[in-house]
mmCIF file with all atom_site columns, C-alpha atoms in Angstrom:
data_model
loop_
_atom_site.group_PDB
_atom_site.id
_atom_site.type_symbol
_atom_site.label_atom_id
_atom_site.label_alt_id
_atom_site.label_comp_id
_atom_site.label_asym_id
_atom_site.label_entity_id
_atom_site.label_seq_id
_atom_site.pdbx_PDB_ins_code
_atom_site.Cartn_x
_atom_site.Cartn_y
_atom_site.Cartn_z
_atom_site.occupancy
_atom_site.B_iso_or_equiv
_atom_site.pdbx_formal_charge
_atom_site.auth_seq_id
_atom_site.auth_comp_id
_atom_site.auth_asym_id
_atom_site.auth_atom_id
_atom_site.pdbx_PDB_model_num
ATOM 1   C CA . UNK A 1 1   ? 33.299  -40.025 5.328   1.00 52.00 ? 178 UNK A CA 1
ATOM 2   C CA . UNK A 1 2   ? 29.442  -40.350 4.783   1.00 57.00 ? 179 UNK A CA 1
ATOM 3   C CA . UNK A 1 3   ? 28.379  -40.918 1.145   1.00 57.00 ? 180 UNK A CA 1
ATOM 4   C CA . UNK A 1 4   ? 31.659  -42.871 0.187   1.00 65.00 ? 181 UNK A CA 1
ATOM 5   C CA . UNK A 1 5   ? 31.124  -46.284 -1.161  1.00 63.00 ? 182 UNK A CA 1
ATOM 6   C CA . UNK A 1 6   ? 33.058  -47.908 1.668   1.00 68.00 ? 183 UNK A CA 1
ATOM 7   C CA . UNK A 1 7   ? 30.669  -46.266 4.292   1.00 70.00 ? 184 UNK A CA 1
ATOM 8   C CA . UNK A 1 8   ? 27.488  -47.681 3.098   1.00 72.00 ? 185 UNK A CA 1
ATOM 9   C CA . UNK A 1 9   ? 25.954  -50.486 5.286   1.00 78.00 ? 186 UNK A CA 1
ATOM 10  C CA . UNK A 1 10  ? 24.106  -52.306 2.475   1.00 81.00 ? 187 UNK A CA 1
ATOM 11  C CA . UNK A 1 11  ? 25.200  -53.076 -1.100  1.00 80.00 ? 188 UNK A CA 1
ATOM 12  C CA . UNK A 1 12  ? 23.639  -50.214 -3.343  1.00 80.00 ? 189 UNK A CA 1
ATOM 13  C CA . UNK A 1 13  ? 22.677  -49.810 -6.934  1.00 82.00 ? 190 UNK A CA 1
ATOM 14  C CA . UNK A 1 14  ? 22.267  -46.158 -8.120  1.00 79.00 ? 191 UNK A CA 1
ATOM 15  C CA . UNK A 1 15  ? 20.311  -45.493 -11.015 1.00 82.00 ? 192 UNK A CA 1
ATOM 16  C CA . UNK A 1 16  ? 20.451  -42.354 -13.005 1.00 80.00 ? 193 UNK A CA 1
ATOM 17  C CA . UNK A 1 17  ? 17.867  -41.448 -15.693 1.00 78.00 ? 194 UNK A CA 1
ATOM 18  C CA . UNK A 1 18  ? 19.315  -39.385 -18.350 1.00 84.00 ? 195 UNK A CA 1
ATOM 19  C CA . UNK A 1 19  ? 17.026  -37.747 -21.059 1.00 86.00 ? 196 UNK A CA 1
ATOM 20  C CA . UNK A 1 20  ? 17.743  -34.845 -23.496 1.00 90.00 ? 197 UNK A CA 1
ATOM 21  C CA . UNK A 1 21  ? 16.118  -31.691 -22.701 1.00 91.00 ? 198 UNK A CA 1
ATOM 22  C CA . UNK A 1 22  ? 14.045  -31.355 -25.915 1.00 94.00 ? 199 UNK A CA 1
ATOM 23  C CA . UNK A 1 23  ? 12.451  -34.686 -24.905 1.00 93.00 ? 200 UNK A CA 1
ATOM 24  C CA . UNK A 1 24  ? 11.952  -33.433 -21.469 1.00 92.00 ? 201 UNK A CA 1
ATOM 25  C CA . UNK A 1 25  ? 10.586  -30.113 -22.725 1.00 94.00 ? 202 UNK A CA 1
ATOM 26  C CA . UNK A 1 26  ? 8.233   -31.981 -24.897 1.00 94.00 ? 203 UNK A CA 1
ATOM 27  C CA . UNK A 1 27  ? 6.829   -34.030 -22.084 1.00 94.00 ? 204 UNK A CA 1
ATOM 28  C CA . UNK A 1 28  ? 6.483   -30.929 -19.817 1.00 94.00 ? 205 UNK A CA 1
ATOM 29  C CA . UNK A 1 29  ? 4.348   -29.177 -22.360 1.00 94.00 ? 206 UNK A CA 1
ATOM 30  C CA . UNK A 1 30  ? 2.132   -32.110 -22.944 1.00 94.00 ? 207 UNK A CA 1
ATOM 31  C CA . UNK A 1 31  ? 1.920   -32.534 -19.136 1.00 94.00 ? 208 UNK A CA 1
ATOM 32  C CA . UNK A 1 32  ? 0.827   -29.011 -18.654 1.00 93.00 ? 209 UNK A CA 1
ATOM 33  C CA . UNK A 1 33  ? -1.634  -29.223 -21.542 1.00 91.00 ? 210 UNK A CA 1
ATOM 34  C CA . UNK A 1 34  ? -3.256  -32.364 -19.838 1.00 91.00 ? 211 UNK A CA 1
ATOM 35  C CA . UNK A 1 35  ? -3.252  -30.516 -16.446 1.00 90.00 ? 212 UNK A CA 1
ATOM 36  C CA . UNK A 1 36  ? -5.341  -27.648 -18.438 1.00 90.00 ? 213 UNK A CA 1
ATOM 37  C CA . UNK A 1 37  ? -7.682  -30.226 -19.830 1.00 88.00 ? 214 UNK A CA 1
ATOM 38  C CA . UNK A 1 38  ? -8.199  -31.817 -16.452 1.00 88.00 ? 215 UNK A CA 1
ATOM 39  C CA . UNK A 1 39  ? -9.344  -28.477 -14.935 1.00 86.00 ? 216 UNK A CA 1
ATOM 40  C CA . UNK A 1 40  ? -6.133  -26.546 -13.526 1.00 88.00 ? 217 UNK A CA 1
ATOM 41  C CA . UNK A 1 41  ? -7.790  -23.258 -14.541 1.00 88.00 ? 218 UNK A CA 1
ATOM 42  C CA . UNK A 1 42  ? -10.911 -24.213 -12.491 1.00 84.00 ? 219 UNK A CA 1
ATOM 43  C CA . UNK A 1 43  ? -8.528  -24.920 -9.457  1.00 84.00 ? 220 UNK A CA 1
ATOM 44  C CA . UNK A 1 44  ? -6.767  -21.678 -9.886  1.00 85.00 ? 221 UNK A CA 1
ATOM 45  C CA . UNK A 1 45  ? -9.845  -19.704 -10.100 1.00 82.00 ? 222 UNK A CA 1
ATOM 46  C CA . UNK A 1 46  ? -11.016 -21.309 -6.918  1.00 78.00 ? 223 UNK A CA 1
ATOM 47  C CA . UNK A 1 47  ? -8.050  -20.507 -4.947  1.00 78.00 ? 224 UNK A CA 1
ATOM 48  C CA . UNK A 1 48  ? -7.578  -16.908 -6.562  1.00 78.00 ? 225 UNK A CA 1
ATOM 49  C CA . UNK A 1 49  ? -7.472  -14.008 -4.257  1.00 78.00 ? 226 UNK A CA 1
ATOM 50  C CA . UNK A 1 50  ? -6.979  -10.542 -5.840  1.00 78.00 ? 227 UNK A CA 1
ATOM 51  C CA . UNK A 1 51  ? -5.216  -9.197  -2.792  1.00 80.00 ? 228 UNK A CA 1
ATOM 52  C CA . UNK A 1 52  ? -2.915  -11.938 -2.051  1.00 78.00 ? 229 UNK A CA 1
ATOM 53  C CA . UNK A 1 53  ? 0.998   -12.029 -2.922  1.00 79.00 ? 230 UNK A CA 1
ATOM 54  C CA . UNK A 1 54  ? 1.852   -14.706 -5.166  1.00 74.00 ? 231 UNK A CA 1
ATOM 55  C CA . UNK A 1 55  ? 5.540   -14.001 -5.363  1.00 76.00 ? 232 UNK A CA 1
ATOM 56  C CA . UNK A 1 56  ? 6.555   -16.053 -2.169  1.00 75.00 ? 233 UNK A CA 1
ATOM 57  C CA . UNK A 1 57  ? 5.619   -18.759 0.192   1.00 73.00 ? 234 UNK A CA 1
ATOM 58  C CA . UNK A 1 58  ? 2.948   -21.299 -0.140  1.00 67.00 ? 235 UNK A CA 1
ATOM 59  C CA . UNK A 1 59  ? 0.968   -18.858 -2.437  1.00 68.00 ? 236 UNK A CA 1
ATOM 60  C CA . UNK A 1 60  ? 3.597   -20.027 -5.187  1.00 73.00 ? 237 UNK A CA 1
ATOM 61  C CA . UNK A 1 61  ? 1.123   -23.001 -6.213  1.00 72.00 ? 238 UNK A CA 1
ATOM 62  C CA . UNK A 1 62  ? 1.523   -23.981 -9.790  1.00 69.00 ? 239 UNK A CA 1
ATOM 63  C CA . UNK A 1 63  ? -0.601  -21.894 -12.055 1.00 77.00 ? 240 UNK A CA 1
ATOM 64  C CA . UNK A 1 64  ? -1.574  -19.079 -9.712  1.00 83.00 ? 241 UNK A CA 1
ATOM 65  C CA . UNK A 1 65  ? 0.895   -16.648 -10.281 1.00 85.00 ? 242 UNK A CA 1
ATOM 66  C CA . UNK A 1 66  ? 0.923   -17.524 -14.096 1.00 91.00 ? 243 UNK A CA 1
ATOM 67  C CA . UNK A 1 67  ? -2.755  -16.898 -14.487 1.00 90.00 ? 244 UNK A CA 1
ATOM 68  C CA . UNK A 1 68  ? -2.782  -13.625 -12.393 1.00 87.00 ? 245 UNK A CA 1
ATOM 69  C CA . UNK A 1 69  ? -2.884  -11.162 -15.466 1.00 91.00 ? 246 UNK A CA 1
ATOM 70  C CA . UNK A 1 70  ? -5.674  -13.324 -16.927 1.00 91.00 ? 247 UNK A CA 1
ATOM 71  C CA . UNK A 1 71  ? -7.613  -13.411 -13.901 1.00 88.00 ? 248 UNK A CA 1
ATOM 72  C CA . UNK A 1 72  ? -7.362  -9.550  -13.208 1.00 87.00 ? 249 UNK A CA 1
ATOM 73  C CA . UNK A 1 73  ? -8.278  -8.971  -16.748 1.00 89.00 ? 250 UNK A CA 1
ATOM 74  C CA . UNK A 1 74  ? -11.506 -11.045 -16.244 1.00 83.00 ? 251 UNK A CA 1
ATOM 75  C CA . UNK A 1 75  ? -12.354 -9.333  -13.124 1.00 80.00 ? 252 UNK A CA 1
ATOM 76  C CA . UNK A 1 76  ? -11.801 -5.897  -14.492 1.00 80.00 ? 253 UNK A CA 1
ATOM 77  C CA . UNK A 1 77  ? -14.480 -6.632  -17.026 1.00 74.00 ? 254 UNK A CA 1
ATOM 78  C CA . UNK A 1 78  ? -16.926 -7.343  -14.260 1.00 63.00 ? 255 UNK A CA 1
ATOM 79  C CA . UNK A 1 79  ? -17.131 -10.942 -14.945 1.00 56.00 ? 256 UNK A CA 1
ATOM 80  C CA . UNK A 1 80  ? -17.274 -13.491 -12.302 1.00 51.00 ? 257 UNK A CA 1
ATOM 81  C CA . UNK A 1 81  ? -15.109 -16.686 -12.463 1.00 52.00 ? 258 UNK A CA 1
ATOM 82  C CA . UNK A 1 82  ? -16.789 -17.664 -9.135  1.00 48.00 ? 259 UNK A CA 1
ATOM 83  C CA . UNK A 1 83  ? -18.842 -15.469 -6.989  1.00 51.00 ? 260 UNK A CA 1
ATOM 84  C CA . UNK A 1 84  ? -16.317 -15.121 -4.099  1.00 51.00 ? 261 UNK A CA 1
ATOM 85  C CA . UNK A 1 85  ? -13.817 -13.304 -6.597  1.00 50.00 ? 262 UNK A CA 1
ATOM 86  C CA . UNK A 1 86  ? -16.436 -10.540 -7.520  1.00 49.00 ? 263 UNK A CA 1
ATOM 87  C CA . UNK A 1 87  ? -17.041 -9.900  -3.677  1.00 54.00 ? 264 UNK A CA 1
ATOM 88  C CA . UNK A 1 88  ? -13.324 -9.739  -2.938  1.00 54.00 ? 265 UNK A CA 1
ATOM 89  C CA . UNK A 1 89  ? -12.694 -7.562  -5.853  1.00 51.00 ? 266 UNK A CA 1
ATOM 90  C CA . UNK A 1 90  ? -15.346 -5.176  -4.937  1.00 52.00 ? 267 UNK A CA 1
ATOM 91  C CA . UNK A 1 91  ? -14.121 -5.059  -1.364  1.00 58.00 ? 268 UNK A CA 1
ATOM 92  C CA . UNK A 1 92  ? -10.647 -4.328  -2.472  1.00 52.00 ? 269 UNK A CA 1
ATOM 93  C CA . UNK A 1 93  ? -11.881 -1.788  -4.939  1.00 48.00 ? 270 UNK A CA 1
ATOM 94  C CA . UNK A 1 94  ? -13.717 0.066   -2.101  1.00 54.00 ? 271 UNK A CA 1
ATOM 95  C CA . UNK A 1 95  ? -10.705 0.124   0.081   1.00 58.00 ? 272 UNK A CA 1
ATOM 96  C CA . UNK A 1 96  ? -8.585  1.443   -2.735  1.00 50.00 ? 273 UNK A CA 1
ATOM 97  C CA . UNK A 1 97  ? -11.198 4.071   -3.618  1.00 50.00 ? 274 UNK A CA 1
ATOM 98  C CA . UNK A 1 98  ? -11.554 3.212   -7.258  1.00 44.00 ? 275 UNK A CA 1
ATOM 99  C CA . UNK A 1 99  ? -13.851 1.237   -9.460  1.00 40.00 ? 276 UNK A CA 1
ATOM 100 C CA . UNK A 1 100 ? -12.191 -2.263  -10.050 1.00 38.00 ? 277 UNK A CA 1
ATOM 101 C CA . UNK A 1 101 ? -15.345 -3.915  -11.558 1.00 36.00 ? 278 UNK A CA 1
ATOM 102 C CA . UNK A 1 102 ? -16.846 -1.863  -14.449 1.00 35.00 ? 279 UNK A CA 1
ATOM 103 C CA . UNK A 1 103 ? -20.186 -3.807  -14.607 1.00 34.00 ? 280 UNK A CA 1
ATOM 104 C CA . UNK A 1 104 ? -22.533 -4.202  -11.746 1.00 35.00 ? 281 UNK A CA 1
ATOM 105 C CA . UNK A 1 105 ? -24.038 -7.330  -13.145 1.00 34.00 ? 282 UNK A CA 1
ATOM 106 C CA . UNK A 1 106 ? -22.675 -10.969 -12.320 1.00 35.00 ? 283 UNK A CA 1
ATOM 107 C CA . UNK A 1 107 ? -21.716 -12.463 -15.616 1.00 35.00 ? 284 UNK A CA 1
ATOM 108 C CA . UNK A 1 108 ? -20.676 -15.929 -15.860 1.00 36.00 ? 285 UNK A CA 1
ATOM 109 C CA . UNK A 1 109 ? -17.345 -16.647 -17.497 1.00 39.00 ? 286 UNK A CA 1
ATOM 110 C CA . UNK A 1 110 ? -16.518 -19.732 -19.244 1.00 37.00 ? 287 UNK A CA 1
ATOM 111 C CA . UNK A 1 111 ? -15.027 -22.272 -16.648 1.00 53.00 ? 288 UNK A CA 1
ATOM 112 C CA . UNK A 1 112 ? -12.661 -24.139 -18.993 1.00 71.00 ? 289 UNK A CA 1
ATOM 113 C CA . UNK A 1 113 ? -9.898  -23.232 -21.104 1.00 80.00 ? 290 UNK A CA 1
ATOM 114 C CA . UNK A 1 114 ? -11.581 -24.871 -24.233 1.00 79.00 ? 291 UNK A CA 1
ATOM 115 C CA . UNK A 1 115 ? -14.709 -22.472 -23.652 1.00 81.00 ? 292 UNK A CA 1
ATOM 116 C CA . UNK A 1 116 ? -12.428 -19.478 -23.585 1.00 82.00 ? 293 UNK A CA 1
ATOM 117 C CA . UNK A 1 117 ? -10.781 -20.480 -26.753 1.00 82.00 ? 294 UNK A CA 1
ATOM 118 C CA . UNK A 1 118 ? -14.048 -20.879 -28.506 1.00 82.00 ? 295 UNK A CA 1
ATOM 119 C CA . UNK A 1 119 ? -15.419 -17.642 -27.217 1.00 81.00 ? 296 UNK A CA 1
ATOM 120 C CA . UNK A 1 120 ? -14.973 -14.506 -29.115 1.00 83.00 ? 297 UNK A CA 1
ATOM 121 C CA . UNK A 1 121 ? -12.908 -12.432 -26.746 1.00 83.00 ? 298 UNK A CA 1
ATOM 122 C CA . UNK A 1 122 ? -9.435  -12.183 -28.362 1.00 89.00 ? 299 UNK A CA 1
ATOM 123 C CA . UNK A 1 123 ? -7.853  -10.361 -25.345 1.00 90.00 ? 300 UNK A CA 1
ATOM 124 C CA . UNK A 1 124 ? -8.908  -12.978 -23.037 1.00 87.00 ? 301 UNK A CA 1
ATOM 125 C CA . UNK A 1 125 ? -7.748  -15.770 -25.405 1.00 89.00 ? 302 UNK A CA 1
ATOM 126 C CA . UNK A 1 126 ? -4.322  -13.958 -25.808 1.00 92.00 ? 303 UNK A CA 1
ATOM 127 C CA . UNK A 1 127 ? -4.001  -13.774 -21.934 1.00 92.00 ? 304 UNK A CA 1
ATOM 128 C CA . UNK A 1 128 ? -4.803  -17.283 -21.419 1.00 92.00 ? 305 UNK A CA 1
ATOM 129 C CA . UNK A 1 129 ? -2.362  -18.469 -24.136 1.00 93.00 ? 306 UNK A CA 1
ATOM 130 C CA . UNK A 1 130 ? 0.283   -16.190 -22.376 1.00 95.00 ? 307 UNK A CA 1
ATOM 131 C CA . UNK A 1 131 ? -0.654  -17.805 -19.004 1.00 94.00 ? 308 UNK A CA 1
ATOM 132 C CA . UNK A 1 132 ? -0.344  -21.223 -20.115 1.00 94.00 ? 309 UNK A CA 1
ATOM 133 C CA . UNK A 1 133 ? 3.046   -20.493 -21.917 1.00 95.00 ? 310 UNK A CA 1
ATOM 134 C CA . UNK A 1 134 ? 4.344   -18.971 -18.619 1.00 95.00 ? 311 UNK A CA 1
ATOM 135 C CA . UNK A 1 135 ? 3.203   -22.037 -16.761 1.00 94.00 ? 312 UNK A CA 1
ATOM 136 C CA . UNK A 1 136 ? 4.935   -24.273 -19.240 1.00 95.00 ? 313 UNK A CA 1
ATOM 137 C CA . UNK A 1 137 ? 8.268   -22.038 -18.907 1.00 95.00 ? 314 UNK A CA 1
ATOM 138 C CA . UNK A 1 138 ? 8.180   -22.280 -15.127 1.00 92.00 ? 315 UNK A CA 1
ATOM 139 C CA . UNK A 1 139 ? 7.463   -25.975 -15.178 1.00 93.00 ? 316 UNK A CA 1
ATOM 140 C CA . UNK A 1 140 ? 10.312  -26.597 -17.390 1.00 93.00 ? 317 UNK A CA 1
ATOM 141 C CA . UNK A 1 141 ? 12.694  -24.644 -15.105 1.00 92.00 ? 318 UNK A CA 1
ATOM 142 C CA . UNK A 1 142 ? 11.209  -26.481 -11.883 1.00 89.00 ? 319 UNK A CA 1
ATOM 143 C CA . UNK A 1 143 ? 11.863  -29.766 -13.808 1.00 89.00 ? 320 UNK A CA 1
ATOM 144 C CA . UNK A 1 144 ? 15.501  -28.796 -14.693 1.00 87.00 ? 321 UNK A CA 1
ATOM 145 C CA . UNK A 1 145 ? 16.217  -27.832 -11.151 1.00 85.00 ? 322 UNK A CA 1
ATOM 146 C CA . UNK A 1 146 ? 15.000  -31.211 -9.946  1.00 79.00 ? 323 UNK A CA 1
#
């Protein structure tokens, strides 16, 4: 009987928000762009661990799984997004018996999406756009499920 109108202890007013999917999609895309501008890429870089499984559990944080290909590419070039990543990648490489980093020197990668877009590395730009598009698609799916 729970949930029937006659079973409520108090008078209720239910509000349902209805919006068209294109409007919601546009809002989600704008929101993801704002998140990128506000430093989502830096947050993802900060918590990224090359040996972690981002397909289940708490590691499915927004952005980490979507940016994995971009981050792996950046590490494979020997660039450090943050020093902890270079050490972790080198440790994993040693455990797996292969060269993960191609350069020994510690280069500094641009820390914001804007700097990456303004750089000359086309592959990195393409991977970043692909990651942002994946993030938008996954966020749209999440919003629709809610």
